[in-house]
Coordinates of C-alpha atoms and ligand atoms in Angstrom, one line a residue:
M4 CA 0.0 0.0 0.0
D5 CA 1.0 3.6 -0.6
A6 CA 1.3 6.2 2.1
E7 CA -1.8 6.9 4.1
P8 CA -4.1 9.6 2.6
L9 CA -4.3 13.0 4.2
V10 CA -7.9 12.2 5.1
A11 CA -9.0 8.6 5.4
P12 CA -12.5 7.4 4.5
G13 CA -14.9 8.4 7.2
G14 CA -13.3 11.9 7.4
C15 CA -15.1 15.1 6.5
I16 CA -14.6 17.4 3.5
G17 CA -15.6 21.0 4.0
I18 CA -17.1 22.5 0.9
V19 CA -17.2 26.3 0.6
G20 CA -20.3 27.1 -1.5
G21 CA -23.5 25.1 -1.7
G22 CA -24.5 25.1 -5.4
Q23 CA -24.9 22.2 -7.7
L24 CA -21.1 21.7 -8.0
G25 CA -20.9 21.2 -4.3
R26 CA -23.9 19.0 -4.3
M27 CA -22.4 16.7 -7.0
T28 CA -19.0 16.7 -5.1
A29 CA -20.8 15.6 -1.9
L30 CA -22.5 12.8 -3.8
A31 CA -19.2 11.6 -5.2
A32 CA -17.5 11.9 -1.8
A33 CA -20.3 9.8 -0.2
A34 CA -19.6 7.0 -2.7
L35 CA -16.0 6.8 -1.5
G36 CA -17.0 6.8 2.2
Y37 CA -16.4 10.5 3.0
R38 CA -18.7 12.9 4.7
C39 CA -19.1 16.5 3.6
R40 CA -20.0 19.8 5.3
V41 CA -21.2 22.7 3.2
L42 CA -20.8 26.3 4.1
D43 CA -23.1 28.8 2.3
R44 CA -24.8 32.0 3.2
D45 CA -28.0 30.7 1.6
P46 CA -29.9 28.4 3.9
L47 CA -31.6 26.8 0.9
A48 CA -28.4 26.1 -1.1
P49 CA -28.9 22.9 -3.0
A50 CA -25.8 21.1 -1.7
K51 CA -27.3 21.4 1.9
Q52 CA -29.9 18.7 0.9
V53 CA -27.2 16.1 0.7
A54 CA -24.6 17.1 3.3
A55 CA -24.1 18.5 6.8
H56 CA -24.1 22.3 6.6
D57 CA -23.5 25.7 8.1
T58 CA -25.2 29.0 7.2
A59 CA -22.9 32.0 7.5
D60 CA -21.4 34.9 5.6
Y61 CA -18.0 34.3 4.2
D62 CA -16.5 37.1 6.2
D63 CA -17.8 35.8 9.5
M64 CA -14.5 34.7 11.1
A65 CA -16.0 33.0 14.0
A66 CA -18.3 31.0 11.7
L67 CA -15.3 30.1 9.5
E68 CA -13.4 28.9 12.5
R69 CA -16.3 26.7 13.7
F70 CA -16.7 25.3 10.2
A71 CA -13.0 24.5 10.0
A72 CA -13.1 22.7 13.4
K73 CA -15.7 20.3 12.0
V74 CA -13.9 19.3 8.8
D75 CA -10.6 17.7 7.9
V76 CA -9.8 19.4 4.6
V77 CA -11.5 22.3 2.8
T78 CA -12.3 22.7 -0.9
C79 CA -14.4 25.3 -2.7
E80 CA -17.1 24.9 -5.4
F81 CA -17.5 28.5 -6.6
E82 CA -15.0 30.9 -8.0
N83 CA -15.9 34.1 -6.3
V84 CA -15.3 33.0 -2.7
P85 CA -13.5 35.9 -0.9
V86 CA -9.8 35.0 -0.9
A87 CA -9.7 36.2 2.7
A88 CA -12.1 33.5 3.7
L89 CA -9.8 30.8 2.2
E90 CA -6.8 32.4 3.8
A91 CA -8.5 32.2 7.2
L92 CA -9.6 28.6 6.7
A93 CA -6.0 27.7 5.7
L94 CA -4.9 28.8 9.2
W95 CA -6.9 25.8 10.6
K96 CA -7.1 23.2 7.9
P97 CA -5.5 22.3 4.5
V98 CA -7.4 24.3 1.8
R99 CA -7.3 22.6 -1.7
P100 CA -6.9 24.3 -4.1
G101 CA -5.3 27.1 -2.1
P102 CA -6.2 30.8 -2.1
R103 CA -3.7 31.7 -4.8
A104 CA -5.5 29.9 -7.7
F105 CA -8.7 31.7 -6.7
A106 CA -7.0 35.1 -6.4
I107 CA -5.8 34.8 -10.0
A108 CA -8.9 33.3 -11.5
Q109 CA -11.1 36.0 -9.9
D110 CA -9.6 38.9 -11.8
R111 CA -9.6 38.7 -15.6
L112 CA -6.4 40.8 -15.9
P113 CA -3.9 38.7 -13.8
E114 CA -5.7 35.6 -15.1
K115 CA -4.9 36.5 -18.7
D116 CA -1.3 37.6 -17.8
F117 CA -0.9 34.3 -16.0
A118 CA -2.2 32.3 -19.0
R119 CA 0.4 34.0 -21.2
E120 CA 3.2 33.2 -18.7
V121 CA 2.2 29.5 -18.9
G122 CA 2.4 29.6 -22.7
F123 CA -1.2 30.1 -23.8
A124 CA -2.1 32.4 -26.6
T125 CA -4.9 34.8 -25.8
P126 CA -7.1 37.3 -27.7
P127 CA -5.6 40.8 -27.5
Y128 CA -6.6 42.4 -24.2
R129 CA -6.1 45.6 -22.3
A130 CA -7.2 47.0 -18.9
I131 CA -9.9 49.7 -18.9
A132 CA -9.6 52.2 -16.0
A133 CA -10.3 55.4 -17.9
E134 CA -12.3 56.6 -20.9
S135 CA -9.1 57.1 -22.9
D136 CA -8.2 53.4 -22.5
F137 CA -10.7 52.7 -25.3
D138 CA -8.7 54.7 -27.8
G139 CA -6.6 52.8 -30.3
A140 CA -7.9 49.3 -29.4
A141 CA -9.0 46.8 -32.1
Y142 CA -12.7 46.5 -32.7
P143 CA -15.1 44.6 -32.6
A144 CA -14.3 43.8 -29.0
I145 CA -15.9 42.5 -25.8
L146 CA -15.9 44.5 -22.6
K147 CA -15.9 42.4 -19.4
T148 CA -15.8 43.5 -15.8
R149 CA -12.6 42.2 -14.3
R150 CA -14.4 40.7 -11.3
L151 CA -17.6 38.8 -10.5
G152 CA -18.7 38.1 -14.1
Y153 CA -20.3 34.7 -14.8
D154 CA -22.7 33.2 -17.4
G155 CA -22.0 36.2 -19.7
K156 CA -23.0 38.7 -17.0
G157 CA -21.0 41.9 -16.8
Q158 CA -20.1 41.8 -20.5
A159 CA -20.9 43.9 -23.5
R160 CA -20.0 43.5 -27.2
I161 CA -18.9 46.8 -28.7
A162 CA -17.9 48.0 -32.2
S163 CA -16.1 51.2 -31.4
A164 CA -14.4 53.3 -28.7
E165 CA -17.5 55.4 -28.5
E166 CA -19.7 52.3 -27.9
G167 CA -17.1 51.1 -25.4
R168 CA -17.3 54.2 -23.3
A169 CA -21.1 54.0 -23.2
A170 CA -21.0 50.3 -22.3
W171 CA -18.4 51.0 -19.6
T172 CA -20.8 53.6 -18.0
R173 CA -23.6 51.0 -18.1
L174 CA -21.3 48.5 -16.3
G175 CA -20.8 51.1 -13.5
R176 CA -17.3 52.2 -14.6
V177 CA -15.7 49.4 -12.6
P178 CA -12.3 48.1 -13.6
C179 CA -12.8 46.2 -16.9
L180 CA -10.9 44.2 -19.5
L181 CA -11.3 44.9 -23.2
E182 CA -10.8 41.8 -25.4
G183 CA -10.6 41.4 -29.1
L184 CA -13.7 39.5 -30.3
V185 CA -12.6 36.1 -31.5
D186 CA -14.3 34.8 -34.7
F187 CA -14.0 31.3 -33.3
E188 CA -14.6 28.0 -35.0
R189 CA -15.6 26.5 -31.7
E190 CA -15.2 26.8 -27.9
V191 CA -13.5 24.0 -26.0
S192 CA -12.5 23.2 -22.5
A193 CA -10.0 21.0 -20.7
I194 CA -10.4 19.8 -17.1
I195 CA -7.3 18.5 -15.3
A196 CA -6.7 17.2 -11.8
R197 CA -3.5 17.7 -9.9
A198 CA -2.6 15.7 -6.8
A199 CA -0.5 16.9 -3.9
D200 CA 2.5 14.8 -5.3
G201 CA 2.2 16.7 -8.6
A202 CA 0.5 13.9 -10.6
L203 CA -1.7 15.2 -13.4
R204 CA -4.7 13.5 -15.0
A205 CA -6.7 15.2 -17.7
F206 CA -10.2 14.5 -18.9
D207 CA -10.7 14.5 -22.7
V208 CA -11.1 18.0 -24.2
V209 CA -14.8 18.8 -25.0
E210 CA -16.6 21.3 -27.2
N211 CA -19.0 23.8 -25.5
R212 CA -21.8 25.7 -27.1
H213 CA -23.2 28.7 -25.3
R214 CA -26.6 30.5 -25.6
Q215 CA -26.8 34.0 -24.4
G216 CA -23.5 33.7 -22.6
I217 CA -24.6 30.5 -20.7
L218 CA -23.3 27.0 -21.4
D219 CA -26.1 25.1 -23.3
L220 CA -24.4 22.0 -24.7
T221 CA -21.1 20.1 -24.1
I222 CA -20.0 17.5 -26.7
A223 CA -17.4 14.9 -25.7
P224 CA -14.9 14.5 -27.2
A225 CA -14.4 17.9 -29.0
P226 CA -14.2 17.3 -32.8
I227 CA -10.7 18.8 -33.0
A228 CA -7.3 17.6 -34.2
P229 CA -5.7 15.2 -31.6
A230 CA -2.6 17.4 -31.5
R231 CA -4.7 20.5 -30.6
A232 CA -6.5 18.6 -27.8
A233 CA -3.1 17.3 -26.5
E234 CA -1.8 20.9 -26.6
A235 CA -4.9 22.1 -24.6
Q236 CA -4.3 19.4 -22.0
R237 CA -0.6 20.1 -21.8
L238 CA -1.1 23.8 -21.2
A239 CA -3.9 23.2 -18.6
G240 CA -1.4 20.9 -16.9
A241 CA 1.3 23.6 -17.0
A242 CA -1.1 26.1 -15.5
A243 CA -2.1 23.7 -12.7
Q244 CA 1.5 22.9 -12.0
R245 CA 2.5 26.6 -11.9
L246 CA -0.3 27.3 -9.5
G247 CA 0.8 24.4 -7.3
L248 CA -2.9 23.6 -7.3
V249 CA -4.3 20.5 -5.6
G250 CA -7.7 19.8 -7.0
L251 CA -9.3 20.6 -10.4
L252 CA -8.5 23.2 -13.0
A253 CA -10.9 23.9 -15.8
V254 CA -9.7 26.0 -18.8
E255 CA -12.1 27.5 -21.4
M256 CA -10.5 28.1 -24.8
F257 CA -11.4 29.2 -28.3
V258 CA -10.3 27.4 -31.4
D259 CA -10.0 30.1 -34.1
R260 CA -10.5 29.8 -37.8
Q261 CA -6.8 29.0 -38.3
G262 CA -7.1 26.2 -35.8
R263 CA -5.2 28.0 -33.1
L264 CA -6.0 27.6 -29.4
L265 CA -6.7 30.8 -27.5
F266 CA -7.2 31.0 -23.7
N267 CA -10.5 32.5 -22.5
E268 CA -10.7 31.8 -18.7
M269 CA -10.0 29.3 -16.0
A270 CA -11.7 28.0 -12.9
P271 CA -10.0 26.1 -10.0
R272 CA -13.1 23.9 -9.4
P273 CA -15.4 21.4 -11.0
H274 CA -16.8 22.9 -14.3
N275 CA -20.2 22.7 -16.0
S276 CA -18.5 21.3 -19.1
G277 CA -17.3 18.3 -17.0
H278 CA -20.8 17.0 -16.0
W279 CA -20.7 14.4 -18.8
T280 CA -17.8 12.7 -17.0
I281 CA -20.3 11.3 -14.4
E282 CA -21.6 8.8 -16.9
G283 CA -19.0 9.1 -19.6
C284 CA -15.8 8.4 -17.7
T285 CA -14.4 5.7 -15.4
A286 CA -14.3 8.4 -12.7
S287 CA -16.2 11.7 -12.8
Q288 CA -14.6 15.2 -12.3
F289 CA -16.3 15.2 -8.8
E290 CA -14.7 11.9 -7.8
Q291 CA -11.4 13.2 -9.1
L292 CA -11.7 16.4 -7.0
V293 CA -12.5 14.3 -3.9
R294 CA -9.5 12.1 -4.5
A295 CA -7.2 15.0 -4.9
V296 CA -8.3 16.9 -1.8
V297 CA -8.3 13.9 0.5
G298 CA -5.0 12.6 -0.9
L299 CA -6.2 9.4 -2.5
P300 CA -4.4 8.4 -5.8
L301 CA -6.1 10.1 -8.8
A302 CA -8.5 7.9 -10.8
D303 CA -8.2 6.9 -14.4
P304 CA -10.1 9.7 -16.3
A305 CA -10.5 7.6 -19.5
R306 CA -13.6 8.2 -21.6
R307 CA -15.9 5.2 -21.6
A308 CA -18.5 6.7 -23.9
N309 CA -19.0 9.7 -26.1
A310 CA -21.6 12.1 -24.8
V311 CA -23.7 15.2 -25.2
M312 CA -24.6 17.1 -22.1
K313 CA -27.4 19.7 -22.1
N314 CA -28.0 22.1 -19.4
L315 CA -31.6 22.6 -18.2
I316 CA -31.8 26.4 -17.8
G317 CA -34.9 28.2 -16.5
D318 CA -38.1 26.8 -18.1
E319 CA -36.3 24.0 -19.8
V320 CA -36.4 22.1 -16.5
R321 CA -40.2 21.8 -16.9
A322 CA -39.5 18.9 -19.3
W323 CA -38.1 16.8 -16.5
S324 CA -40.8 14.1 -16.6
R325 CA -40.4 13.6 -20.3
L326 CA -36.6 13.5 -20.0
A327 CA -36.9 11.1 -17.0
A328 CA -39.0 8.8 -19.2
D329 CA -36.4 8.5 -22.0
P330 CA -34.3 5.4 -21.1
A331 CA -31.4 6.7 -23.3
L332 CA -31.0 9.9 -21.2
K333 CA -29.5 10.4 -17.8
L334 CA -31.3 13.2 -15.9
H335 CA -29.8 15.3 -13.1
L336 CA -31.9 17.8 -11.1
Y337 CA -30.2 20.1 -8.6
G338 CA -33.0 20.5 -6.1
K339 CA -33.5 24.2 -6.6
A340 CA -36.9 25.3 -5.5
E341 CA -37.4 28.3 -7.7
I342 CA -37.4 28.3 -11.5
R343 CA -35.8 31.5 -12.8
A344 CA -34.8 32.6 -16.3
G345 CA -31.0 31.9 -16.8
R346 CA -30.8 29.7 -13.7
K347 CA -29.1 26.3 -14.1
L348 CA -31.6 23.8 -12.6
G349 CA -30.3 20.5 -13.9
H350 CA -28.7 18.8 -16.8
V351 CA -29.2 15.7 -19.0
T352 CA -26.6 13.5 -20.7
R353 CA -26.9 11.2 -23.7
L354 CA -24.2 8.6 -24.2
Y355 CA -22.9 7.2 -27.5
P356 CA -20.6 4.3 -28.3
L357 CA -17.0 5.4 -28.6
D358 CA -17.1 4.9 -32.4
V359 CA -20.2 7.1 -32.9
T360 CA -19.8 10.8 -33.4
P361 CA -22.4 12.6 -31.2
D362 CA -24.9 14.7 -33.0
P363 CA -26.1 17.5 -30.7
R364 CA -29.0 18.3 -33.0
S365 CA -30.6 15.0 -32.6
A366 CA -29.5 14.4 -29.0
F367 CA -32.5 15.9 -27.3
P368 CA -35.6 15.7 -29.4
Ligands
ADP2 N1 -13.0 37.5 -26.7 C1 -14.2 36.8 -27.1 N2 -14.5 36.6 -28.4 C2 -15.6 36.0 -28.7 N3 -16.5 35.5 -27.8 C3 -16.3 35.6 -26.5 C4 -15.1 36.3 -26.1 N4 -15.1 36.3 -24.7 C5 -16.2 35.7 -24.4 N5 -16.9 35.3 -25.4 C6 -18.2 34.6 -25.4 O1 -18.9 34.8 -24.2 C7 -19.0 33.6 -23.4 C8 -18.8 34.0 -21.9 O2 -17.6 34.7 -21.7 P1 -16.6 34.3 -20.5 O3 -15.4 35.2 -20.7 O4 -16.3 32.8 -20.6 O5 -17.3 34.8 -19.2 P2 -18.2 34.0 -18.1 O6 -17.3 34.2 -16.9 O7 -19.4 34.7 -18.1 O8 -18.3 32.6 -18.6 C9 -17.9 32.8 -23.9 O9 -18.1 31.4 -23.6 C10 -17.9 33.1 -25.4 O10 -19.0 32.4 -26.0
MG3 MG1 -16.8 31.3 -19.3

């Protein structure tokens, strides 16, 4: 036998954030004999239905200390956790991934700088802190708030410096990043796990299709050249390594019309584009995260089936009984009480044999 894990089965994983990613992490942890405790300020956070839980603000130091006392290791399921909360938790228990990965991923400027240091190409970008910063940039472009954007929120497409200044005012004149608009052939993502001993295990690269800035479909594997997919995995691994991250790193990229890979953004946590791994791989992204944080050897991330995953967003979830009745589909619902436009309420996965190319148009009739 190898060395004892940091946390043996029966131990407790603290999960900061109680959304669907935390919920699916807790379910995977349970399958390996671990308990989870979720911390979220929302008493109705969906992960709280499947784990022990605390309700507190992330800047409540006494609550953080109480939470830390009840867990053996801490991980985080959402990107915009205050870094100070992770730093505080790290005083008491190992935090995996550590605060640094979150600090970089939370701000689009250091995030893009970091990607370039690792060797990724990126779209052209510049910081916006004054009206004159729009002069001389390449247009069309996309203006993004540096912090707190998700699902396409905090973004505006602009065709000129004039439009940029107007859009910046609408975004509250907060610090922004201006990026060249990529005329991409497709969007792809890579999810890689890194263990405390530096071992790296990548899931297959997938294609992602968005609607109104929100992930709609993931197609596994991405129909791209094997060399391109290998490059995406290698760069994601280099990023995880450079961060010294223990856990998961998801990297969103564009493939442009010339077939080049361009970094878009990264997240040091499970990713929506990895949900297909629950049925499609020997071990899911959630199991892999659990293994990394407790110190078990990483699992084999091999793809067992091709897959298309569709998010159920807003009203789409009302089809749940029809989807549940289709024996070829695997339905996941997140236990969220309220249906709201743009809210991720579940997802559904269709599997295909490894030699069949998934067709997203016919996947969900
Ligand atoms: N530079 C860009 N060029 C073209 N499309 C983009 C660009 N940046 C973002 N997008 C589109 O907007 C989506 C959301 O942007 P992203 O930066 O990933 O923010 P979020 O944090 O909201 O996911 C992307 O998945 C892509 O479809
Ligand atoms: Mg994104």
